[in-house]
XYZ file of C-alpha atoms in Angstrom:
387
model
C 46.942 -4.286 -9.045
C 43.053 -4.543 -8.590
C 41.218 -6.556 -6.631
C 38.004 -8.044 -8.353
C 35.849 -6.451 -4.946
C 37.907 -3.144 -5.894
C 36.315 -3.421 -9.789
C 33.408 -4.193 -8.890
C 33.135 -1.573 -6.199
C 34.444 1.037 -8.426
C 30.913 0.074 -10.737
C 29.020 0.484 -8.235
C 29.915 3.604 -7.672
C 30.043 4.892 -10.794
C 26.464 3.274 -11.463
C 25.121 5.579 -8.261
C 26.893 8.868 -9.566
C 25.284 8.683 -13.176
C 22.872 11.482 -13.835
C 18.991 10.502 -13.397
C 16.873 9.439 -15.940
C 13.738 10.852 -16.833
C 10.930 10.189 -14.569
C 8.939 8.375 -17.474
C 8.745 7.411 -20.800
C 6.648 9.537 -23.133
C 4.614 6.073 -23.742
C 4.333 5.464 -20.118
C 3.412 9.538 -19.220
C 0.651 8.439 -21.747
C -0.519 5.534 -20.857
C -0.550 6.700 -17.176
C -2.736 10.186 -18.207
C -5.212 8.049 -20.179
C -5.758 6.067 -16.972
C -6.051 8.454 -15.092
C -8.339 10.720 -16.914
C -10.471 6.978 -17.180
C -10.600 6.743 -13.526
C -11.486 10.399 -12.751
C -14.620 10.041 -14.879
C -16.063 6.857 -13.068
C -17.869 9.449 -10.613
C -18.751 12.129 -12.816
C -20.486 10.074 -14.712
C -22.062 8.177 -11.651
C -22.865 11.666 -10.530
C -23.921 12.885 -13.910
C -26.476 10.377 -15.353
C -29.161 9.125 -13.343
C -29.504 4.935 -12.887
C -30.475 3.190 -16.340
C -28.902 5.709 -18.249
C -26.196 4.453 -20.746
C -23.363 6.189 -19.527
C -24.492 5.876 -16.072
C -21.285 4.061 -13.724
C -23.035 2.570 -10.041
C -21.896 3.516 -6.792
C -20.660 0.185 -6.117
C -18.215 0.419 -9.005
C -17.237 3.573 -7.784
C -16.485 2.030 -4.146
C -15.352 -0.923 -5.360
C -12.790 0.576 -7.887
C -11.600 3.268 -5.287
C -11.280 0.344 -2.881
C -9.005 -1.462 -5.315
C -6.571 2.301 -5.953
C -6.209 2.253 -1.814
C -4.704 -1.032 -2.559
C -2.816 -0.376 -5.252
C -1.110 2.476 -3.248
C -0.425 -0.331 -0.622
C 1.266 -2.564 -2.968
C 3.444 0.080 -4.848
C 4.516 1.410 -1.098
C 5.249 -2.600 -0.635
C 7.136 -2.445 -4.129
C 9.614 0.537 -2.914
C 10.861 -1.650 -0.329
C 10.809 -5.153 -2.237
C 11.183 -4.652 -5.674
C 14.042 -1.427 -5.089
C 15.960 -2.440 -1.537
C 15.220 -6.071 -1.461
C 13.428 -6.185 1.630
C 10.707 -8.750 1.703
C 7.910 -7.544 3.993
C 5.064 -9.870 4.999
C 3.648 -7.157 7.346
C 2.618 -4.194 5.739
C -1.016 -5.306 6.056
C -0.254 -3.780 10.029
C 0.796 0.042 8.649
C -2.696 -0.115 6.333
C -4.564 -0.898 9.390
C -2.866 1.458 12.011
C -3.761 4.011 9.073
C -7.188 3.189 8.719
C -7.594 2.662 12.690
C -6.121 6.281 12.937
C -8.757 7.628 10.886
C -11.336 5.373 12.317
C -10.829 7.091 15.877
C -11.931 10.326 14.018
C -15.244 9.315 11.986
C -16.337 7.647 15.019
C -15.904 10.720 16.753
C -17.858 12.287 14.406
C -20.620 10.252 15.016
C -21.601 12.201 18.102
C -25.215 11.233 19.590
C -26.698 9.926 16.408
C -25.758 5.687 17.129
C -27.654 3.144 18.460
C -27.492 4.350 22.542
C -27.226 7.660 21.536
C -23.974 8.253 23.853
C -20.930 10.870 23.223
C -19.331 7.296 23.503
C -18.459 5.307 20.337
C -21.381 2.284 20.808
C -19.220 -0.371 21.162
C -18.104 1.441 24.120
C -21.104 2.208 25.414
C -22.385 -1.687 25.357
C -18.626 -2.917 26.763
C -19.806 -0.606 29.747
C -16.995 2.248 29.145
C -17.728 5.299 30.868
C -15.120 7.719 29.400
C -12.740 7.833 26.491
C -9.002 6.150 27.136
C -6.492 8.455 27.065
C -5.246 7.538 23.800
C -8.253 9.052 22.126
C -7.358 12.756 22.806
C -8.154 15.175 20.698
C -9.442 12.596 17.937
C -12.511 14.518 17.601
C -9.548 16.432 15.500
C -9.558 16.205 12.194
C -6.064 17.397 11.472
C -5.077 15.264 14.338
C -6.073 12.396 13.071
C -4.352 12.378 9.886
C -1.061 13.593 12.150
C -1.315 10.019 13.238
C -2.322 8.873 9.740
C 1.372 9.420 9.191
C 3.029 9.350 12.627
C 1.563 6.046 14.170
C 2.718 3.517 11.300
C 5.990 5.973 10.546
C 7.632 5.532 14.307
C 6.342 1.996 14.454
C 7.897 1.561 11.059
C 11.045 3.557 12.808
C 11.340 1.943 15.761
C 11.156 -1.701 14.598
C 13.349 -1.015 11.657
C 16.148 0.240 13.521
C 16.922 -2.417 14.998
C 16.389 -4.763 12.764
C 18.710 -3.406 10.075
C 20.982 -2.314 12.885
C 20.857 -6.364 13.576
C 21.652 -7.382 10.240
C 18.480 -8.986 9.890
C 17.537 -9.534 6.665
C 15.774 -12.227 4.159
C 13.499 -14.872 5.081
C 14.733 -13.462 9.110
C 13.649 -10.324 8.471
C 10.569 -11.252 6.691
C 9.217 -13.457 9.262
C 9.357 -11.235 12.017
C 7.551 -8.582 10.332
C 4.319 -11.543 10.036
C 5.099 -12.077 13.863
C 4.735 -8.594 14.238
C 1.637 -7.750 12.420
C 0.106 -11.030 13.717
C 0.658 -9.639 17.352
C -1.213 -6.707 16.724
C -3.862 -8.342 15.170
C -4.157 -10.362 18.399
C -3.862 -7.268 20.756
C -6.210 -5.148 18.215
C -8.962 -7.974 18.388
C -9.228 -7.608 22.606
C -12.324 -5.872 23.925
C -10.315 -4.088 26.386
C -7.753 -2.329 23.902
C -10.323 0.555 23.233
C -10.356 -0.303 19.255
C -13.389 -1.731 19.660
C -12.702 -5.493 19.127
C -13.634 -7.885 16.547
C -15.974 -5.648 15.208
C -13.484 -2.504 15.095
C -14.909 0.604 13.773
C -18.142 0.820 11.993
C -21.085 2.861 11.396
C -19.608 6.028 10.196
C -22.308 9.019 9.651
C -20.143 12.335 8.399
C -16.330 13.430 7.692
C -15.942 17.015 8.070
C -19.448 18.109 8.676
C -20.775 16.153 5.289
C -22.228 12.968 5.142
C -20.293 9.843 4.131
C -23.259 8.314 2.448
C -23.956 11.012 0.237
C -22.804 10.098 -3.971
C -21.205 13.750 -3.717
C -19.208 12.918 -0.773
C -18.053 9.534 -2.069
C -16.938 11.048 -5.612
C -14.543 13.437 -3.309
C -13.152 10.512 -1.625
C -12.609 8.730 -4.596
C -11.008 11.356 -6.481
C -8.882 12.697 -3.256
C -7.597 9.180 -3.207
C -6.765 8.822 -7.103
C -5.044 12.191 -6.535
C -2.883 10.345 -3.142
C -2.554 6.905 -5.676
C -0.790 9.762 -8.580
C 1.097 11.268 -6.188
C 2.774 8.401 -4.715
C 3.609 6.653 -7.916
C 5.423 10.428 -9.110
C 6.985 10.251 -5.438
C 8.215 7.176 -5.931
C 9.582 7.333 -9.338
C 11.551 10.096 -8.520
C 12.827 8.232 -6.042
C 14.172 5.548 -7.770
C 15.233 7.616 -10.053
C 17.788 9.623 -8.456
C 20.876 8.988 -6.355
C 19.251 7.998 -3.832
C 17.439 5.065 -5.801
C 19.922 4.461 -6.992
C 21.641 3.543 -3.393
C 18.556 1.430 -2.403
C 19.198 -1.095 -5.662
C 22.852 -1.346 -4.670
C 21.629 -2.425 -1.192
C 19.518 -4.912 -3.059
C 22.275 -6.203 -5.192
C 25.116 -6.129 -3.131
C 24.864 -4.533 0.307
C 28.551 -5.886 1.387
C 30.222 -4.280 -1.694
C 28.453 -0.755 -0.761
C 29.310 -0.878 3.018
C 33.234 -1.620 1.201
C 32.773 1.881 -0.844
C 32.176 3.520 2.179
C 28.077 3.837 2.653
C 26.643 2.836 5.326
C 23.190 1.173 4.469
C 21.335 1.251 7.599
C 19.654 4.416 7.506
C 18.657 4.269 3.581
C 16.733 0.877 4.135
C 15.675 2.581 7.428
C 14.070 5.940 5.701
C 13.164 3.801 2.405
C 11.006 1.498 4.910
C 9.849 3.768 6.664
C 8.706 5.704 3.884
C 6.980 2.553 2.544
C 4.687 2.515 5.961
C 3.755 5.815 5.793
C 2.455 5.211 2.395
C 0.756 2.301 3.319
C -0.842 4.413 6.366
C -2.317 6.852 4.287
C -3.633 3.994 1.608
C -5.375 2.354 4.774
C -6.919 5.975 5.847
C -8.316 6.434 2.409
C -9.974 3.274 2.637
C -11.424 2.998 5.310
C -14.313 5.877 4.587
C -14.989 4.352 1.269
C -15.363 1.187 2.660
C -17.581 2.165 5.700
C -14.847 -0.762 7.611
C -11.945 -1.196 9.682
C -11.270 -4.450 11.884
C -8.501 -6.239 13.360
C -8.836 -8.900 10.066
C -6.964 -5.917 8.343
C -3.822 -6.681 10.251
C -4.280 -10.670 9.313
C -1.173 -11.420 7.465
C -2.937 -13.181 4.808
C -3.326 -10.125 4.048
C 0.378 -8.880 3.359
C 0.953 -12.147 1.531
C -1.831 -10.887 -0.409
C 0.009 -7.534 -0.631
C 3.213 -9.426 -1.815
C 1.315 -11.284 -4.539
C 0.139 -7.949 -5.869
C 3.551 -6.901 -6.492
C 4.829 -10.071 -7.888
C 1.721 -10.780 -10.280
C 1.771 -6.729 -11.733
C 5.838 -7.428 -12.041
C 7.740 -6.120 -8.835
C 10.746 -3.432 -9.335
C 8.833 -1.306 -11.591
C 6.765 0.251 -9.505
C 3.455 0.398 -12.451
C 3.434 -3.134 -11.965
C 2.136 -3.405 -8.711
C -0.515 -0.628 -9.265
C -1.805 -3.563 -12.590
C -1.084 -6.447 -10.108
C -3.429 -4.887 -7.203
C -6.560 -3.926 -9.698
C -5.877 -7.108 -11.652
C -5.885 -9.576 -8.658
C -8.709 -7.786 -7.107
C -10.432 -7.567 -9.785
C -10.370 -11.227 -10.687
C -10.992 -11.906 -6.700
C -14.443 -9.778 -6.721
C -15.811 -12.103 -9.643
C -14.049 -15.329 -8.697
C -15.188 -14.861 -4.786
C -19.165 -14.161 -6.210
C -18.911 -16.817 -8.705
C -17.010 -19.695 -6.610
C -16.430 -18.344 -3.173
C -15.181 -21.934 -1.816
C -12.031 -21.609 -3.932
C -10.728 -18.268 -4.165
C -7.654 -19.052 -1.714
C -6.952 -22.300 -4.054
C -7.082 -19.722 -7.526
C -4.464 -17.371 -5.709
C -2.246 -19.741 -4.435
C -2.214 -21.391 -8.248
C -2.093 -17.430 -9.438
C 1.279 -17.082 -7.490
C 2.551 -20.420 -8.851
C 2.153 -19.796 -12.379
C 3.449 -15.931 -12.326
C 6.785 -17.344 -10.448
C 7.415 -20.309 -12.910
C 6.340 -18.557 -16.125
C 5.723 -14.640 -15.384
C 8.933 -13.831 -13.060
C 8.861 -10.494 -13.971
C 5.570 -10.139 -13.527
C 2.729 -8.924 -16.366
C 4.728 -5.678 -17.105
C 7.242 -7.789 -17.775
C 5.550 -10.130 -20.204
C 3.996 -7.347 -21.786
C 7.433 -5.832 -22.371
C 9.222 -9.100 -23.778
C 6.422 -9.586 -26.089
C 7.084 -6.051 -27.269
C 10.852 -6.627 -27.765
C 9.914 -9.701 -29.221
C 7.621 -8.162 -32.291
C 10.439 -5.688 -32.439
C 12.793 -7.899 -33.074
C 10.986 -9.585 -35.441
C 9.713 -7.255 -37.515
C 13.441 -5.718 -37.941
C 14.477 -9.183 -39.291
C 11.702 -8.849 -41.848
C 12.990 -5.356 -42.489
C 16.035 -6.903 -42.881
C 15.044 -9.652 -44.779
C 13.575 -7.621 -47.670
């Protein structure tokens, strides 16, 4: 006779050997075209129509609203992890940064003579009395290099410090306070003079990527749209992730980790690729955003920061992967007004933010917007019914 564990397991299994679902709904392939097709005109029609015209979008909204995508790549890479595998992160603000620090190391390159001493050294190099380059900035006058490390430096990092966590057992509230140790240690070491990341000032200044110049509308529309294209192609990625077998794995560890390791998985290296994953993805938002933004600093790496991350995820409705993308431009969004309008209590609104979505909004606003679907539904089949 069967165990209860036995049943159970036996469902479990069963649930990961179904066939996949489609990768979206047709109402959710339109919804995520129209937005799309939105988004990719904000520069054409900044480039288009000169200032004062009608249909003319500025250049900050163009910045601003590609600054918000990079972060709405950051929080669904945060949602793979959270909302699928049940790993809470509170340090993914350290992968954006190591990102955006990777491609720092090449815009400053790119500088060349043109800064403020005029050096082949970076100026804050040149005014911290440097004479040559550390060895760690090799070949970062490489474009192709760079983005190598784009991917590599906040992958192995991500590797390393995964493996042996999970191969620790450390999970929950353990696991998610050493990852805000971890990313508040490299803030620390990143804001030192002498690490060669220039400081508390970080990387700044930039003048040209790839020959063009970073300034220029036509260069900024690329960006924008290169980085819609990276925001796309991570939410498909993902999707068809969760989708699958494999996603279907990573919710079992979430669920019930025990009863999987009973059935005979082992979940170590599925939170360890699915994490590791997630940093990458995080790496690359953080390199898109940094040439938009014209930025990078240690204050990046703060983990304020990945808390911020975290309420992204939770607001737009976490384990759903669209509702992070929402969560990020509807957070930000409400923080570029609400920090112009009363900058004193910003930090007050999002703590009260959080609050609210966990008493009343669980699920997040995907998920109110679905139960108030269901709900109409529902009631206009009982006055179907009724007639």
């Amino acid at each position: 006779m069967k165990t209860a564990s036995q049943h159970i397991a036996q469902n479990i299994s069963r649930q990961i050997a179904v066939a996949k679902t489609p990768l979206f709904s047709r109402p959710a392939w339109s919804g995520i075209i129209f937005c799309s097709v939105i988004l990719a005109l904000l520069p054409l029609l900044n480039l288009a129509f000169p200032a004062g015209h009608v249909l003319h979008i500025s250049s900050y909204t163009v910045a601003l609203v590609g600054k918000f995508m990079c972060y709405a790549m950051a929080a669904l890479a945060l949602d793979l992890v959270w909302g699928y595998t049940g790993i809470l992160s509170l340090g993914h603000g350290v992968f954006f940064a190591l990102g955006g620090y990777a491609h720092g190391m090449y815009l400053m390159r790119a500088i060349g003579r043109d800064g403020v001493y005029q050096s082949n050294l970076p100026d804050f190099m040149v005014f911290l009395d440097w004479k040559t380059y550390p060895w760690f900035w090799s070949l970062t006058d490489n474009f192709w290099y760079c983005m190598a490390l784009v991917v590599l430096v906040p992958g192995v990092l991500a590797f390393v410090f995964g493996y042996f966590a999970f191969r620790s057992r450390i999970k929950g509230v353990y696991f998610s306070i050493i990852t805000q140790a971890m990313t508040f240690a490299f803030m620390l070491l990143f804001f030192r003079n002498n690490t060669g990341f220039g400081g508390n000032n970080g990387f700044t200044d930039f003048k040209r990527i790839l020959g063009y110049s970073i300034t220029a509308p036509s260069t900024k529309a690329v960006l924008y749209l290169i980085t819609l294209a990276f925001l796309l192609g991570a939410l498909l990625l993902c999707r068809w992730i969760v989708t699958s077998k494999l996603g279907r794995v990573l919710q079992a560890v979430r669920d019930s980790e025990s009863r999987l390791m009973f059935i005979g998985y082992n979940p170590l290296w599925f939170k360890l690729f699915v994490w590791t994953l997630s940093a990458v993805l995080c790496g690359i938002a953080g390199a898109l955003y940094v040439p938009q933004v014209g930025i990078i600093n240690p204050s990046e790496m703060s983990p304020a920061n990945s808390i911020e991350m975290v309420i992204w995820a939770a607001v737009g409705g976490r384990g759903s992967l669209l509702g992070p993308i929402i969560g990020a431009f509807s957070v930000n969004g409400l923080k570029s007004w609400f920090t112009g309008a009363f900058p004193d209590l910003w930090l007050y609104a999002l703590g009260l933010i959080f609050i609210l979505v966990t008493l009343f909004m669980p699920q997040g606003i995907l998920g109110l917007a679905e139960k108030l679907k269901s709900k109409s539904k529902g009631e206009l089949k009982s006055s179907k019914e009724a007639v």
